[in-house]
mmCIF file of C-alpha atoms and ligand atoms in Angstrom:
data_model
loop_
_atom_site.group_PDB
_atom_site.id
_atom_site.type_symbol
_atom_site.label_atom_id
_atom_site.label_comp_id
_atom_site.label_asym_id
_atom_site.label_seq_id
_atom_site.Cartn_x
_atom_site.Cartn_y
_atom_site.Cartn_z
ATOM 1 C CA MET H 13 24.546 -11.035 -18.317
ATOM 2 C CA ALA H 14 24.385 -7.081 -18.218
ATOM 3 C CA LYS H 15 26.350 -5.049 -15.436
ATOM 4 C CA TYR H 16 23.891 -2.680 -13.274
ATOM 5 C CA THR H 17 23.741 0.577 -14.493
ATOM 6 C CA ALA H 18 21.001 3.309 -13.738
ATOM 7 C CA PHE H 19 18.891 4.127 -16.600
ATOM 8 C CA ASN H 20 18.519 7.429 -18.632
ATOM 9 C CA ALA H 21 15.707 7.714 -21.234
ATOM 10 C CA GLU H 22 18.179 6.166 -24.037
ATOM 11 C CA HIS H 23 19.165 3.406 -22.057
ATOM 12 C CA ALA H 24 15.665 2.897 -21.542
ATOM 13 C CA VAL H 25 14.868 3.453 -25.356
ATOM 14 C CA ASP H 26 17.910 0.788 -26.627
ATOM 15 C CA TYR H 27 16.454 -2.117 -23.843
ATOM 16 C CA ILE H 28 13.186 -1.947 -24.841
ATOM 17 C CA LYS H 29 14.554 -2.121 -28.525
ATOM 18 C CA GLU H 30 16.066 -4.876 -28.168
ATOM 19 C CA LEU H 31 13.384 -6.962 -26.497
ATOM 20 C CA VAL H 32 11.198 -5.834 -29.505
ATOM 21 C CA LYS H 33 14.263 -7.372 -31.456
ATOM 22 C CA ASN H 34 14.216 -10.561 -29.757
ATOM 23 C CA GLU H 35 10.258 -10.610 -29.632
ATOM 24 C CA LEU H 36 10.434 -10.544 -26.438
ATOM 25 C CA ILE H 37 7.431 -8.072 -25.941
ATOM 26 C CA SER H 38 4.852 -7.705 -28.172
ATOM 27 C CA VAL H 39 3.101 -4.535 -27.589
ATOM 28 C CA PHE H 40 5.219 -2.903 -30.128
ATOM 29 C CA PRO H 41 5.920 -3.609 -33.921
ATOM 30 C CA ALA H 42 9.416 -4.140 -35.769
ATOM 31 C CA ASP H 43 9.138 -0.642 -37.093
ATOM 32 C CA ALA H 44 8.128 1.093 -33.785
ATOM 33 C CA ALA H 45 9.881 4.734 -33.492
ATOM 34 C CA LEU H 46 10.656 4.872 -29.880
ATOM 35 C CA THR H 47 10.700 7.646 -27.329
ATOM 36 C CA ALA H 48 11.123 7.766 -23.643
ATOM 37 C CA TYR H 49 11.023 10.345 -20.284
ATOM 38 C CA GLU H 50 11.524 9.861 -17.065
ATOM 39 C CA PHE H 51 8.533 10.459 -14.394
ATOM 40 C CA GLY H 52 8.837 8.719 -11.400
ATOM 41 C CA ASP H 53 8.164 10.827 -8.248
ATOM 42 C CA GLY H 54 7.881 8.228 -5.733
ATOM 43 C CA ASN H 55 10.302 7.374 -3.048
ATOM 44 C CA LEU H 56 12.287 4.863 -4.822
ATOM 45 C CA ASN H 57 12.534 4.571 -8.158
ATOM 46 C CA LEU H 58 13.181 5.391 -11.500
ATOM 47 C CA VAL H 59 10.436 5.162 -13.687
ATOM 48 C CA PHE H 60 10.316 5.912 -17.619
ATOM 49 C CA ARG H 61 7.630 5.580 -20.102
ATOM 50 C CA VAL H 62 8.135 4.253 -23.543
ATOM 51 C CA ALA H 63 5.982 4.725 -26.157
ATOM 52 C CA ASP H 64 6.384 4.877 -30.482
ATOM 53 C CA GLN H 65 4.515 6.818 -32.767
ATOM 54 C CA HIS H 66 0.766 4.522 -32.277
ATOM 55 C CA ASN H 67 0.503 4.893 -29.272
ATOM 56 C CA ASN H 68 1.464 2.538 -27.797
ATOM 57 C CA SER H 69 3.604 2.276 -24.463
ATOM 58 C CA VAL H 70 4.900 -0.020 -21.551
ATOM 59 C CA ILE H 71 6.663 1.329 -18.458
ATOM 60 C CA LEU H 72 9.978 0.459 -17.389
ATOM 61 C CA LYS H 73 11.010 0.324 -13.774
ATOM 62 C CA GLN H 74 13.889 0.311 -12.537
ATOM 63 C CA ALA H 75 15.316 0.321 -8.655
ATOM 64 C CA LEU H 76 18.471 2.531 -8.031
ATOM 65 C CA PRO H 77 21.218 1.439 -5.207
ATOM 66 C CA TYR H 78 19.609 3.647 -2.573
ATOM 67 C CA ALA H 79 16.215 5.879 -1.815
ATOM 68 C CA ARG H 80 15.462 8.198 -4.085
ATOM 69 C CA CYS H 81 13.686 10.235 -1.705
ATOM 70 C CA VAL H 82 16.658 10.631 0.634
ATOM 71 C CA GLY H 83 19.536 10.145 -1.774
ATOM 72 C CA GLU H 84 22.826 8.052 -1.923
ATOM 73 C CA SER H 85 23.562 8.322 1.921
ATOM 74 C CA TRP H 86 20.467 5.721 2.159
ATOM 75 C CA PRO H 87 21.277 2.675 0.408
ATOM 76 C CA LEU H 88 19.517 -0.227 -0.500
ATOM 77 C CA SER H 89 19.552 -3.876 -2.097
ATOM 78 C CA LEU H 90 18.398 -4.285 -5.396
ATOM 79 C CA ASP H 91 16.790 -7.424 -4.872
ATOM 80 C CA ARG H 92 13.614 -5.340 -4.143
ATOM 81 C CA ALA H 93 13.180 -5.634 -7.893
ATOM 82 C CA ARG H 94 12.757 -9.150 -7.661
ATOM 83 C CA ILE H 95 10.763 -9.144 -4.758
ATOM 84 C CA GLU H 96 8.229 -6.614 -6.869
ATOM 85 C CA ALA H 97 8.505 -9.133 -9.820
ATOM 86 C CA GLU H 98 7.779 -11.794 -8.200
ATOM 87 C CA VAL H 99 4.867 -10.712 -6.025
ATOM 88 C CA LEU H 100 3.662 -9.191 -9.159
ATOM 89 C CA ILE H 101 3.497 -12.788 -11.023
ATOM 90 C CA ASN H 102 2.103 -14.009 -7.914
ATOM 91 C CA HIS H 103 -0.644 -11.891 -7.024
ATOM 92 C CA GLY H 104 -1.180 -11.349 -10.988
ATOM 93 C CA LYS H 105 -2.116 -15.463 -10.945
ATOM 94 C CA LEU H 106 -4.679 -14.881 -7.761
ATOM 95 C CA CYS H 107 -5.702 -11.888 -9.266
ATOM 96 C CA PRO H 108 -5.447 -10.831 -12.298
ATOM 97 C CA GLU H 109 -8.432 -8.372 -12.769
ATOM 98 C CA HIS H 110 -6.578 -5.781 -9.832
ATOM 99 C CA THR H 111 -2.629 -6.446 -10.599
ATOM 100 C CA VAL H 112 -0.767 -4.787 -12.957
ATOM 101 C CA ALA H 113 0.380 -6.966 -15.503
ATOM 102 C CA ILE H 114 4.278 -7.648 -15.352
ATOM 103 C CA LEU H 115 5.840 -7.972 -19.303
ATOM 104 C CA HIS H 116 9.491 -8.663 -18.351
ATOM 105 C CA HIS H 117 11.939 -8.525 -15.406
ATOM 106 C CA ASN H 118 15.484 -8.373 -15.737
ATOM 107 C CA VAL H 119 17.192 -9.445 -12.317
ATOM 108 C CA GLU H 120 20.707 -8.269 -12.735
ATOM 109 C CA LEU H 121 19.563 -4.607 -14.116
ATOM 110 C CA ALA H 122 16.351 -4.628 -11.485
ATOM 111 C CA LEU H 123 14.087 -3.122 -14.180
ATOM 112 C CA THR H 124 10.830 -4.505 -14.851
ATOM 113 C CA VAL H 125 8.781 -3.452 -17.757
ATOM 114 C CA LEU H 126 5.259 -3.336 -17.370
ATOM 115 C CA GLU H 127 1.886 -2.724 -18.363
ATOM 116 C CA ASP H 128 1.163 0.903 -18.951
ATOM 117 C CA LEU H 129 -1.799 2.105 -16.948
ATOM 118 C CA GLY H 130 -1.631 5.800 -18.347
ATOM 119 C CA GLU H 131 -5.452 5.996 -19.155
ATOM 120 C CA LEU H 132 -6.191 5.552 -15.716
ATOM 121 C CA GLN H 133 -5.680 7.893 -12.439
ATOM 122 C CA ILE H 134 -3.493 7.308 -9.520
ATOM 123 C CA LEU H 135 -6.157 7.237 -6.674
ATOM 124 C CA ARG H 136 -4.484 9.533 -4.206
ATOM 125 C CA GLY H 137 -4.521 12.277 -6.619
ATOM 126 C CA ALA H 138 -8.191 11.444 -7.594
ATOM 127 C CA GLN H 139 -9.370 11.531 -4.016
ATOM 128 C CA ILE H 140 -7.579 14.665 -3.555
ATOM 129 C CA ASN H 141 -9.985 16.108 -6.139
ATOM 130 C CA ALA H 142 -12.916 14.158 -4.248
ATOM 131 C CA GLU H 143 -13.512 12.079 -7.064
ATOM 132 C CA GLN H 144 -15.353 8.741 -6.272
ATOM 133 C CA PHE H 145 -14.599 5.510 -7.521
ATOM 134 C CA PRO H 146 -18.110 3.035 -6.657
ATOM 135 C CA LEU H 147 -16.267 -0.132 -7.428
ATOM 136 C CA LEU H 148 -12.865 0.669 -5.640
ATOM 137 C CA ALA H 149 -13.968 -0.823 -2.506
ATOM 138 C CA SER H 150 -15.695 -4.356 -4.237
ATOM 139 C CA HIS H 151 -12.298 -4.448 -5.999
ATOM 140 C CA VAL H 152 -9.684 -4.049 -3.220
ATOM 141 C CA ALA H 153 -11.816 -6.563 -0.804
ATOM 142 C CA LEU H 154 -11.251 -8.600 -3.512
ATOM 143 C CA TYR H 155 -7.497 -8.373 -4.501
ATOM 144 C CA LEU H 156 -6.820 -8.350 -0.636
ATOM 145 C CA SER H 157 -9.373 -11.396 0.108
ATOM 146 C CA ARG H 158 -8.005 -13.544 -3.053
ATOM 147 C CA THR H 159 -3.842 -12.795 -2.346
ATOM 148 C CA GLY H 160 -4.305 -13.058 0.813
ATOM 149 C CA PHE H 161 -6.196 -16.075 1.509
ATOM 150 C CA TYR H 162 -4.234 -18.229 -1.498
ATOM 151 C CA ASN H 163 -1.149 -17.636 0.172
ATOM 152 C CA SER H 164 -1.868 -18.447 3.734
ATOM 153 C CA ASP H 165 -1.929 -21.281 5.879
ATOM 154 C CA PHE H 166 -6.024 -21.731 5.039
ATOM 155 C CA TYR H 167 -4.866 -23.017 1.312
ATOM 156 C CA LEU H 168 -0.579 -23.443 1.101
ATOM 157 C CA SER H 169 0.455 -26.687 2.472
ATOM 158 C CA ALA H 170 2.683 -25.935 5.498
ATOM 159 C CA GLU H 171 5.824 -27.168 3.032
ATOM 160 C CA ASP H 172 4.985 -24.960 0.576
ATOM 161 C CA LYS H 173 4.264 -21.929 2.357
ATOM 162 C CA LYS H 174 7.551 -22.019 4.130
ATOM 163 C CA ALA H 175 8.969 -22.360 0.937
ATOM 164 C CA LYS H 176 7.086 -18.898 -0.405
ATOM 165 C CA VAL H 177 8.184 -17.322 2.928
ATOM 166 C CA SER H 178 11.829 -17.861 2.529
ATOM 167 C CA GLN H 179 10.962 -16.666 -1.441
ATOM 168 C CA PHE H 180 9.959 -12.898 0.173
ATOM 169 C CA ILE H 181 12.458 -12.287 2.745
ATOM 170 C CA ASN H 182 12.686 -8.625 1.900
ATOM 171 C CA PRO H 183 14.798 -6.882 5.180
ATOM 172 C CA GLU H 184 15.308 -3.946 4.444
ATOM 173 C CA LEU H 185 11.923 -2.788 2.831
ATOM 174 C CA CYS H 186 10.618 -4.300 5.845
ATOM 175 C CA LYS H 187 12.915 -2.496 8.016
ATOM 176 C CA ILE H 188 11.937 0.615 6.051
ATOM 177 C CA THR H 189 7.837 -0.206 7.725
ATOM 178 C CA GLU H 190 9.496 -1.236 10.886
ATOM 179 C CA ASP H 191 11.145 2.300 11.568
ATOM 180 C CA LEU H 192 8.740 4.467 9.852
ATOM 181 C CA PHE H 193 5.354 3.057 11.259
ATOM 182 C CA PHE H 194 6.020 1.603 14.435
ATOM 183 C CA THR H 195 9.345 3.400 15.824
ATOM 184 C CA ASP H 196 10.085 7.022 14.635
ATOM 185 C CA PRO H 197 7.000 8.440 15.211
ATOM 186 C CA TYR H 198 7.338 7.322 19.233
ATOM 187 C CA ILE H 199 10.622 8.817 19.732
ATOM 188 C CA GLU H 200 13.365 12.019 18.826
ATOM 189 C CA HIS H 201 14.221 10.847 15.223
ATOM 190 C CA GLU H 202 15.743 13.152 12.875
ATOM 191 C CA ARG H 203 13.810 11.584 9.630
ATOM 192 C CA ASN H 204 10.320 13.050 11.742
ATOM 193 C CA ASN H 205 9.239 15.742 9.972
ATOM 194 C CA PHE H 206 6.234 17.840 11.579
ATOM 195 C CA PRO H 207 5.632 22.136 11.983
ATOM 196 C CA THR H 208 6.387 23.340 15.376
ATOM 197 C CA GLU H 209 2.833 23.538 16.031
ATOM 198 C CA LEU H 210 2.179 20.152 16.774
ATOM 199 C CA ASN H 211 5.476 20.228 19.445
ATOM 200 C CA GLU H 212 3.117 19.554 22.192
ATOM 201 C CA HIS H 213 1.240 16.902 20.481
ATOM 202 C CA VAL H 214 4.125 15.075 19.250
ATOM 203 C CA GLU H 215 5.420 15.112 23.236
ATOM 204 C CA SER H 216 2.491 13.803 24.425
ATOM 205 C CA ILE H 217 2.403 11.096 21.746
ATOM 206 C CA ARG H 218 6.038 10.232 22.856
ATOM 207 C CA ASN H 219 4.714 10.165 26.555
ATOM 208 C CA ASN H 220 1.734 8.073 26.171
ATOM 209 C CA ASP H 221 2.582 4.744 27.292
ATOM 210 C CA GLY H 222 -0.612 2.923 26.188
ATOM 211 C CA LEU H 223 -0.106 3.947 22.641
ATOM 212 C CA LYS H 224 3.685 3.281 22.605
ATOM 213 C CA LEU H 225 2.447 -0.119 24.121
ATOM 214 C CA ALA H 226 0.033 -0.842 20.960
ATOM 215 C CA ALA H 227 2.900 0.390 18.827
ATOM 216 C CA ALA H 228 5.167 -2.156 19.913
ATOM 217 C CA LYS H 229 2.746 -4.688 20.129
ATOM 218 C CA LEU H 230 1.587 -4.207 16.311
ATOM 219 C CA LYS H 231 5.530 -3.774 15.481
ATOM 220 C CA ALA H 232 6.395 -7.293 16.914
ATOM 221 C CA LYS H 233 3.252 -8.713 15.006
ATOM 222 C CA PHE H 234 4.833 -7.477 11.691
ATOM 223 C CA LEU H 235 8.023 -8.350 12.252
ATOM 224 C CA SER H 236 7.052 -12.358 13.089
ATOM 225 C CA CYS H 237 3.635 -13.507 12.051
ATOM 226 C CA PRO H 238 4.022 -14.821 8.446
ATOM 227 C CA GLN H 239 0.062 -15.141 7.688
ATOM 228 C CA THR H 240 0.337 -14.527 4.066
ATOM 229 C CA LEU H 241 2.136 -12.415 1.106
ATOM 230 C CA LEU H 242 1.140 -8.656 1.791
ATOM 231 C CA HIS H 243 1.527 -6.445 -1.007
ATOM 232 C CA GLY H 244 3.003 -4.525 2.000
ATOM 233 C CA ASP H 245 2.919 -0.665 0.261
ATOM 234 C CA MET H 246 -1.101 -0.401 0.215
ATOM 235 C CA HIS H 247 -1.533 3.054 0.134
ATOM 236 C CA SER H 248 -3.573 5.326 -2.008
ATOM 237 C CA GLY H 249 -0.442 6.136 -4.294
ATOM 238 C CA SER H 250 -0.214 2.457 -5.255
ATOM 239 C CA ILE H 251 -3.561 2.065 -6.726
ATOM 240 C CA PHE H 252 -4.870 3.138 -10.461
ATOM 241 C CA VAL H 253 -8.145 3.436 -10.730
ATOM 242 C CA ASP H 254 -10.774 4.655 -13.316
ATOM 243 C CA SER H 255 -14.943 4.321 -12.990
ATOM 244 C CA LYS H 256 -14.573 0.465 -13.924
ATOM 245 C CA THR H 257 -11.248 -0.479 -13.323
ATOM 246 C CA THR H 258 -8.559 -0.642 -10.449
ATOM 247 C CA LYS H 259 -5.298 -1.601 -10.744
ATOM 248 C CA MET H 260 -2.668 -2.257 -7.675
ATOM 249 C CA ILE H 261 1.054 -1.870 -8.702
ATOM 250 C CA ASP H 262 4.620 -1.339 -6.609
ATOM 251 C CA PRO H 263 4.571 -4.054 -3.722
ATOM 252 C CA GLU H 264 8.040 -4.086 -3.607
ATOM 253 C CA PHE H 265 7.697 -4.166 -0.055
ATOM 254 C CA GLY H 266 5.846 -7.291 -0.462
ATOM 255 C CA PHE H 267 6.535 -10.059 2.587
ATOM 256 C CA PHE H 268 5.124 -12.528 4.365
ATOM 257 C CA GLY H 269 3.138 -10.720 7.619
ATOM 258 C CA PRO H 270 0.121 -10.419 8.914
ATOM 259 C CA VAL H 271 -2.822 -9.949 7.246
ATOM 260 C CA GLY H 272 -4.466 -6.884 8.743
ATOM 261 C CA PHE H 273 -1.343 -4.911 7.927
ATOM 262 C CA ASP H 274 -2.620 -4.020 3.542
ATOM 263 C CA ILE H 275 -5.900 -3.567 4.539
ATOM 264 C CA GLY H 276 -5.412 -1.514 7.538
ATOM 265 C CA SER H 277 -3.160 0.861 4.888
ATOM 266 C CA PHE H 278 -5.684 1.246 2.761
ATOM 267 C CA MET H 279 -7.799 2.315 5.227
ATOM 268 C CA GLY H 280 -5.855 4.866 6.748
ATOM 269 C CA ASN H 281 -5.410 6.121 3.700
ATOM 270 C CA LEU H 282 -9.151 6.660 3.356
ATOM 271 C CA LEU H 283 -9.374 8.100 6.461
ATOM 272 C CA LEU H 284 -6.241 10.442 5.703
ATOM 273 C CA ASN H 285 -8.106 11.756 2.451
ATOM 274 C CA TYR H 286 -11.637 12.066 5.015
ATOM 275 C CA CYS H 287 -9.805 14.357 7.336
ATOM 276 C CA ALA H 288 -7.797 16.248 4.225
ATOM 277 C CA GLN H 289 -11.316 17.031 3.264
ATOM 278 C CA ASN H 290 -12.413 19.074 6.002
ATOM 279 C CA ALA H 291 -9.933 22.251 4.985
ATOM 280 C CA ARG H 292 -10.092 21.184 0.645
ATOM 281 C CA ILE H 293 -13.877 21.150 0.616
ATOM 282 C CA THR H 294 -15.521 24.567 1.762
ATOM 283 C CA GLU H 295 -18.906 23.856 0.871
ATOM 284 C CA GLN H 296 -20.555 21.779 3.907
ATOM 285 C CA ALA H 297 -23.398 19.562 1.850
ATOM 286 C CA LYS H 298 -20.677 18.870 -0.624
ATOM 287 C CA ARG H 299 -18.289 17.803 1.897
ATOM 288 C CA ARG H 300 -20.544 15.317 3.785
ATOM 289 C CA GLN H 301 -21.292 13.862 0.734
ATOM 290 C CA TYR H 302 -17.636 12.882 -0.349
ATOM 291 C CA GLN H 303 -16.682 12.219 3.348
ATOM 292 C CA THR H 304 -20.167 10.175 3.232
ATOM 293 C CA HIS H 305 -19.078 7.925 0.253
ATOM 294 C CA LEU H 306 -15.395 7.825 1.713
ATOM 295 C CA LEU H 307 -16.473 5.904 5.139
ATOM 296 C CA THR H 308 -18.808 3.601 2.820
ATOM 297 C CA CYS H 309 -15.947 2.467 0.983
ATOM 298 C CA LEU H 310 -14.049 1.911 3.805
ATOM 299 C CA GLN H 311 -16.657 -0.251 5.714
ATOM 300 C CA ASP H 312 -17.695 -2.024 2.125
ATOM 301 C CA CYS H 313 -14.304 -2.634 1.907
ATOM 302 C CA TYR H 314 -13.930 -4.327 5.110
ATOM 303 C CA SER H 315 -17.621 -6.325 5.134
ATOM 304 C CA GLN H 316 -16.410 -7.600 1.649
ATOM 305 C CA PHE H 317 -13.172 -8.574 2.790
ATOM 306 C CA GLU H 318 -14.547 -10.556 5.646
ATOM 307 C CA GLN H 319 -17.585 -12.249 3.662
ATOM 308 C CA HIS H 320 -14.997 -13.517 0.515
ATOM 309 C CA TRP H 321 -12.706 -14.973 3.186
ATOM 310 C CA LEU H 322 -14.874 -16.574 5.061
ATOM 311 C CA ASN H 323 -16.548 -17.907 1.831
ATOM 312 C CA LEU H 324 -13.044 -18.977 0.498
ATOM 313 C CA ALA H 325 -12.353 -20.684 4.062
ATOM 314 C CA SER H 326 -15.525 -22.865 3.506
ATOM 315 C CA SER H 327 -15.273 -23.752 -0.274
ATOM 316 C CA GLU H 328 -11.036 -23.870 -0.554
ATOM 317 C CA ALA H 329 -9.487 -24.804 2.662
ATOM 318 C CA THR H 330 -7.287 -27.411 2.107
ATOM 319 C CA ASP H 331 -6.254 -28.176 5.908
ATOM 320 C CA ILE H 332 -8.898 -30.192 8.083
ATOM 321 C CA SER H 333 -7.888 -27.778 11.308
ATOM 322 C CA PHE H 334 -8.854 -24.763 9.153
ATOM 323 C CA ALA H 335 -12.334 -25.317 6.931
ATOM 324 C CA ASN H 336 -14.249 -24.636 10.573
ATOM 325 C CA ARG H 337 -16.555 -21.800 11.084
ATOM 326 C CA ALA H 338 -15.171 -21.268 14.367
ATOM 327 C CA PHE H 339 -11.840 -21.171 13.675
ATOM 328 C CA THR H 340 -12.014 -18.346 10.756
ATOM 329 C CA GLU H 341 -14.134 -15.983 12.766
ATOM 330 C CA ASP H 342 -11.641 -16.053 15.698
ATOM 331 C CA TYR H 343 -8.953 -15.505 13.029
ATOM 332 C CA LEU H 344 -10.621 -12.615 11.203
ATOM 333 C CA GLN H 345 -11.789 -11.174 14.779
ATOM 334 C CA HIS H 346 -7.778 -10.850 14.984
ATOM 335 C CA VAL H 347 -7.500 -9.737 11.804
ATOM 336 C CA LEU H 348 -9.735 -7.126 12.365
ATOM 337 C CA ARG H 349 -8.119 -5.935 15.115
ATOM 338 C CA ASP H 350 -4.738 -6.066 13.542
ATOM 339 C CA ALA H 351 -6.399 -3.976 10.399
ATOM 340 C CA ILE H 352 -7.622 -1.287 12.887
ATOM 341 C CA GLY H 353 -4.164 -0.979 14.783
ATOM 342 C CA TYR H 354 -2.484 -0.268 11.376
ATOM 343 C CA CYS H 355 -4.566 2.309 10.010
ATOM 344 C CA GLY H 356 -4.088 4.248 13.241
ATOM 345 C CA ALA H 357 -0.484 3.594 12.884
ATOM 346 C CA GLU H 358 -0.614 4.693 9.347
ATOM 347 C CA LEU H 359 -2.854 7.829 9.871
ATOM 348 C CA ILE H 360 0.138 8.795 12.872
ATOM 349 C CA ARG H 361 3.272 8.087 10.993
ATOM 350 C CA ARG H 362 1.548 9.963 7.399
ATOM 351 C CA THR H 363 1.275 13.269 9.846
ATOM 352 C CA ILE H 364 4.880 13.196 11.734
ATOM 353 C CA GLY H 365 6.888 10.685 10.142
ATOM 354 C CA LEU H 366 9.082 10.956 7.135
ATOM 355 C CA ALA H 367 6.850 10.397 4.417
ATOM 356 C CA HIS H 368 3.905 12.039 4.242
ATOM 357 C CA VAL H 369 0.962 12.593 2.006
ATOM 358 C CA ALA H 370 -0.132 15.459 -0.848
ATOM 359 C CA ASP H 371 -3.766 14.770 0.240
ATOM 360 C CA ILE H 372 -2.743 16.741 3.697
ATOM 361 C CA ASP H 373 0.542 18.825 2.728
ATOM 362 C CA GLY H 374 -0.900 19.671 -0.409
ATOM 363 C CA ILE H 375 -3.170 22.148 1.527
ATOM 364 C CA GLU H 376 -2.325 25.824 1.259
ATOM 365 C CA ASP H 377 -3.378 27.294 4.294
ATOM 366 C CA ALA H 378 -1.062 26.572 7.180
ATOM 367 C CA GLN H 379 -3.979 26.945 9.720
ATOM 368 C CA ALA H 380 -6.404 24.486 7.864
ATOM 369 C CA ARG H 381 -3.539 22.163 7.679
ATOM 370 C CA LEU H 382 -2.576 21.993 11.194
ATOM 371 C CA ALA H 383 -6.764 21.635 11.989
ATOM 372 C CA VAL H 384 -6.251 18.384 9.767
ATOM 373 C CA GLN H 385 -2.498 17.101 11.416
ATOM 374 C CA GLN H 386 -4.242 17.658 14.762
ATOM 375 C CA GLN H 387 -7.094 15.495 13.820
ATOM 376 C CA THR H 388 -5.345 12.656 12.198
ATOM 377 C CA LEU H 389 -3.286 12.491 15.182
ATOM 378 C CA ILE H 390 -6.253 12.137 17.248
ATOM 379 C CA LEU H 391 -8.051 9.704 15.204
ATOM 380 C CA GLY H 392 -4.884 7.560 14.946
ATOM 381 C CA GLU H 393 -4.043 7.204 18.768
ATOM 382 C CA GLN H 394 -7.656 5.939 19.375
ATOM 383 C CA LEU H 395 -7.560 3.535 16.652
ATOM 384 C CA MET H 396 -4.621 2.572 18.010
ATOM 385 C CA LEU H 397 -5.637 2.449 21.584
ATOM 386 C CA ASN H 398 -9.342 1.028 21.031
ATOM 387 C CA ALA H 399 -8.294 -1.872 18.432
ATOM 388 C CA THR H 400 -8.162 -4.622 20.469
ATOM 389 C CA SER H 401 -11.242 -3.773 22.194
ATOM 390 C CA CYS H 402 -13.222 -4.262 19.061
ATOM 391 C CA ASN H 403 -14.899 -7.602 19.173
ATOM 392 C CA ASN H 404 -16.431 -7.086 15.169
ATOM 393 C CA LYS H 405 -16.529 -4.925 12.403
ATOM 394 C CA ASP H 406 -19.814 -3.204 13.544
ATOM 395 C CA GLU H 407 -18.263 -2.387 16.667
ATOM 396 C CA PHE H 408 -15.494 -0.970 14.408
ATOM 397 C CA PHE H 409 -17.377 1.104 12.639
ATOM 398 C CA SER H 410 -19.549 2.681 15.472
ATOM 399 C CA LEU H 411 -16.033 3.612 17.015
ATOM 400 C CA LEU H 412 -15.304 5.364 13.986
ATOM 401 C CA ILE H 413 -17.784 7.225 13.406
ATOM 402 C CA SER H 414 -17.707 8.304 17.297
ATOM 403 C CA LEU H 415 -14.379 9.510 16.267
ATOM 404 C CA LEU H 416 -15.183 11.028 13.331
ATOM 405 C CA ASN H 417 -17.962 13.649 14.403
HETATM 406 C C1 SR1 M 26 11.787 5.835 2.284
HETATM 407 S S1 SR1 M 26 10.357 5.464 1.467
HETATM 408 C C2 SR1 M 26 9.028 6.165 2.375
HETATM 409 C C3 SR1 M 26 7.907 5.187 2.380
HETATM 410 O O1 SR1 M 26 7.454 5.277 0.739
HETATM 411 C C4 SR1 M 26 7.094 3.723 0.952
HETATM 412 O O2 SR1 M 26 5.659 4.107 -0.248
HETATM 413 C C5 SR1 M 26 6.402 3.447 1.482
HETATM 414 O O3 SR1 M 26 4.990 4.101 2.400
HETATM 415 C C6 SR1 M 26 7.395 3.906 2.332
HETATM 416 O O4 SR1 M 26 7.158 4.401 3.587
HETATM 417 MG MG1 MG M 27 6.014 2.714 -3.882
#
């Protein structure tokens, strides 16, 4: 059993060589001359690309025993690497088209070898450049509905569901979300990060009892509503894309939680980019066209997600109580309201909390950036405050359009 050590590029090459020698991965020929470099720019892990002289390559991802973006003062369990690998296996069986393939996992070393998606782009970078992906909405809808439905009580027996809930207990990473999404932005906390020009707005958020109540209810549901196996971190940096392909990566925050959380996070990231484009695309017609594309993507994704779930419930539900249209519609109404609330919370925490998005932070003009930050805060507040009044997706889309105009 290998003792944990944090890898450098040489370790990564040696490790993959051993896998090749023992025929545990088939990407490389026996005579592969391997090289590696580390390029992780995420918040938590080491990420190496290991390649040979023929351009074959894999990704080796290793968890560090602390949060990389903060340092050793924020220790984190290595078990997140196991969780990530097991979510990838679970989701990969249910939706292989849109889940990065896992080639190997080592529990002791907290490392995973993954297919290299280097020919694709990370969605966040592409959307910062206003690139459009016509299949993104339908791919995300398919991924979230299939992985969501087949891990829910609609499909799993109560016994299997409980076993899976226990397999994916992920307290440390959940705690990060509980704190960063639902707690920090509503209190004074050293982790928060915003310019002094936002002081007044932040103060109004901290004094808004209705908003704090909405945040508390969303947090309570996140803590105690194990509806399905979530990806857990569905932001635009967790999605690889090109014009034909969409692949989800990085589900280390996976756990059994409320169905609305993943789709709400995804929609929140589309809206963060939407607002950022007010400062990024100067030509009005071009900006409007791109923002319309983003809004259509959000609407299509939610509509298709809902339709897939309705179809799956009518054809695949295993529990007689749930194979019922009225129940499914009621369930999905609650999912929608949760998703709107989580979407709003994502907008707020990415603006004033610890972890920001490059869509906004990369805006060079400080005044323009501030205007975007004000907009994301107002949008987030209004979505959180009005989430439970939306009875169906059309009411949600009307609300959204009224808030964006
Ligand atoms: C300390 S981790 C900060 C953020 O990065 C992850 O991707 C999650 O979104 C988390 O909230
Ligand atoms: Mg990540």
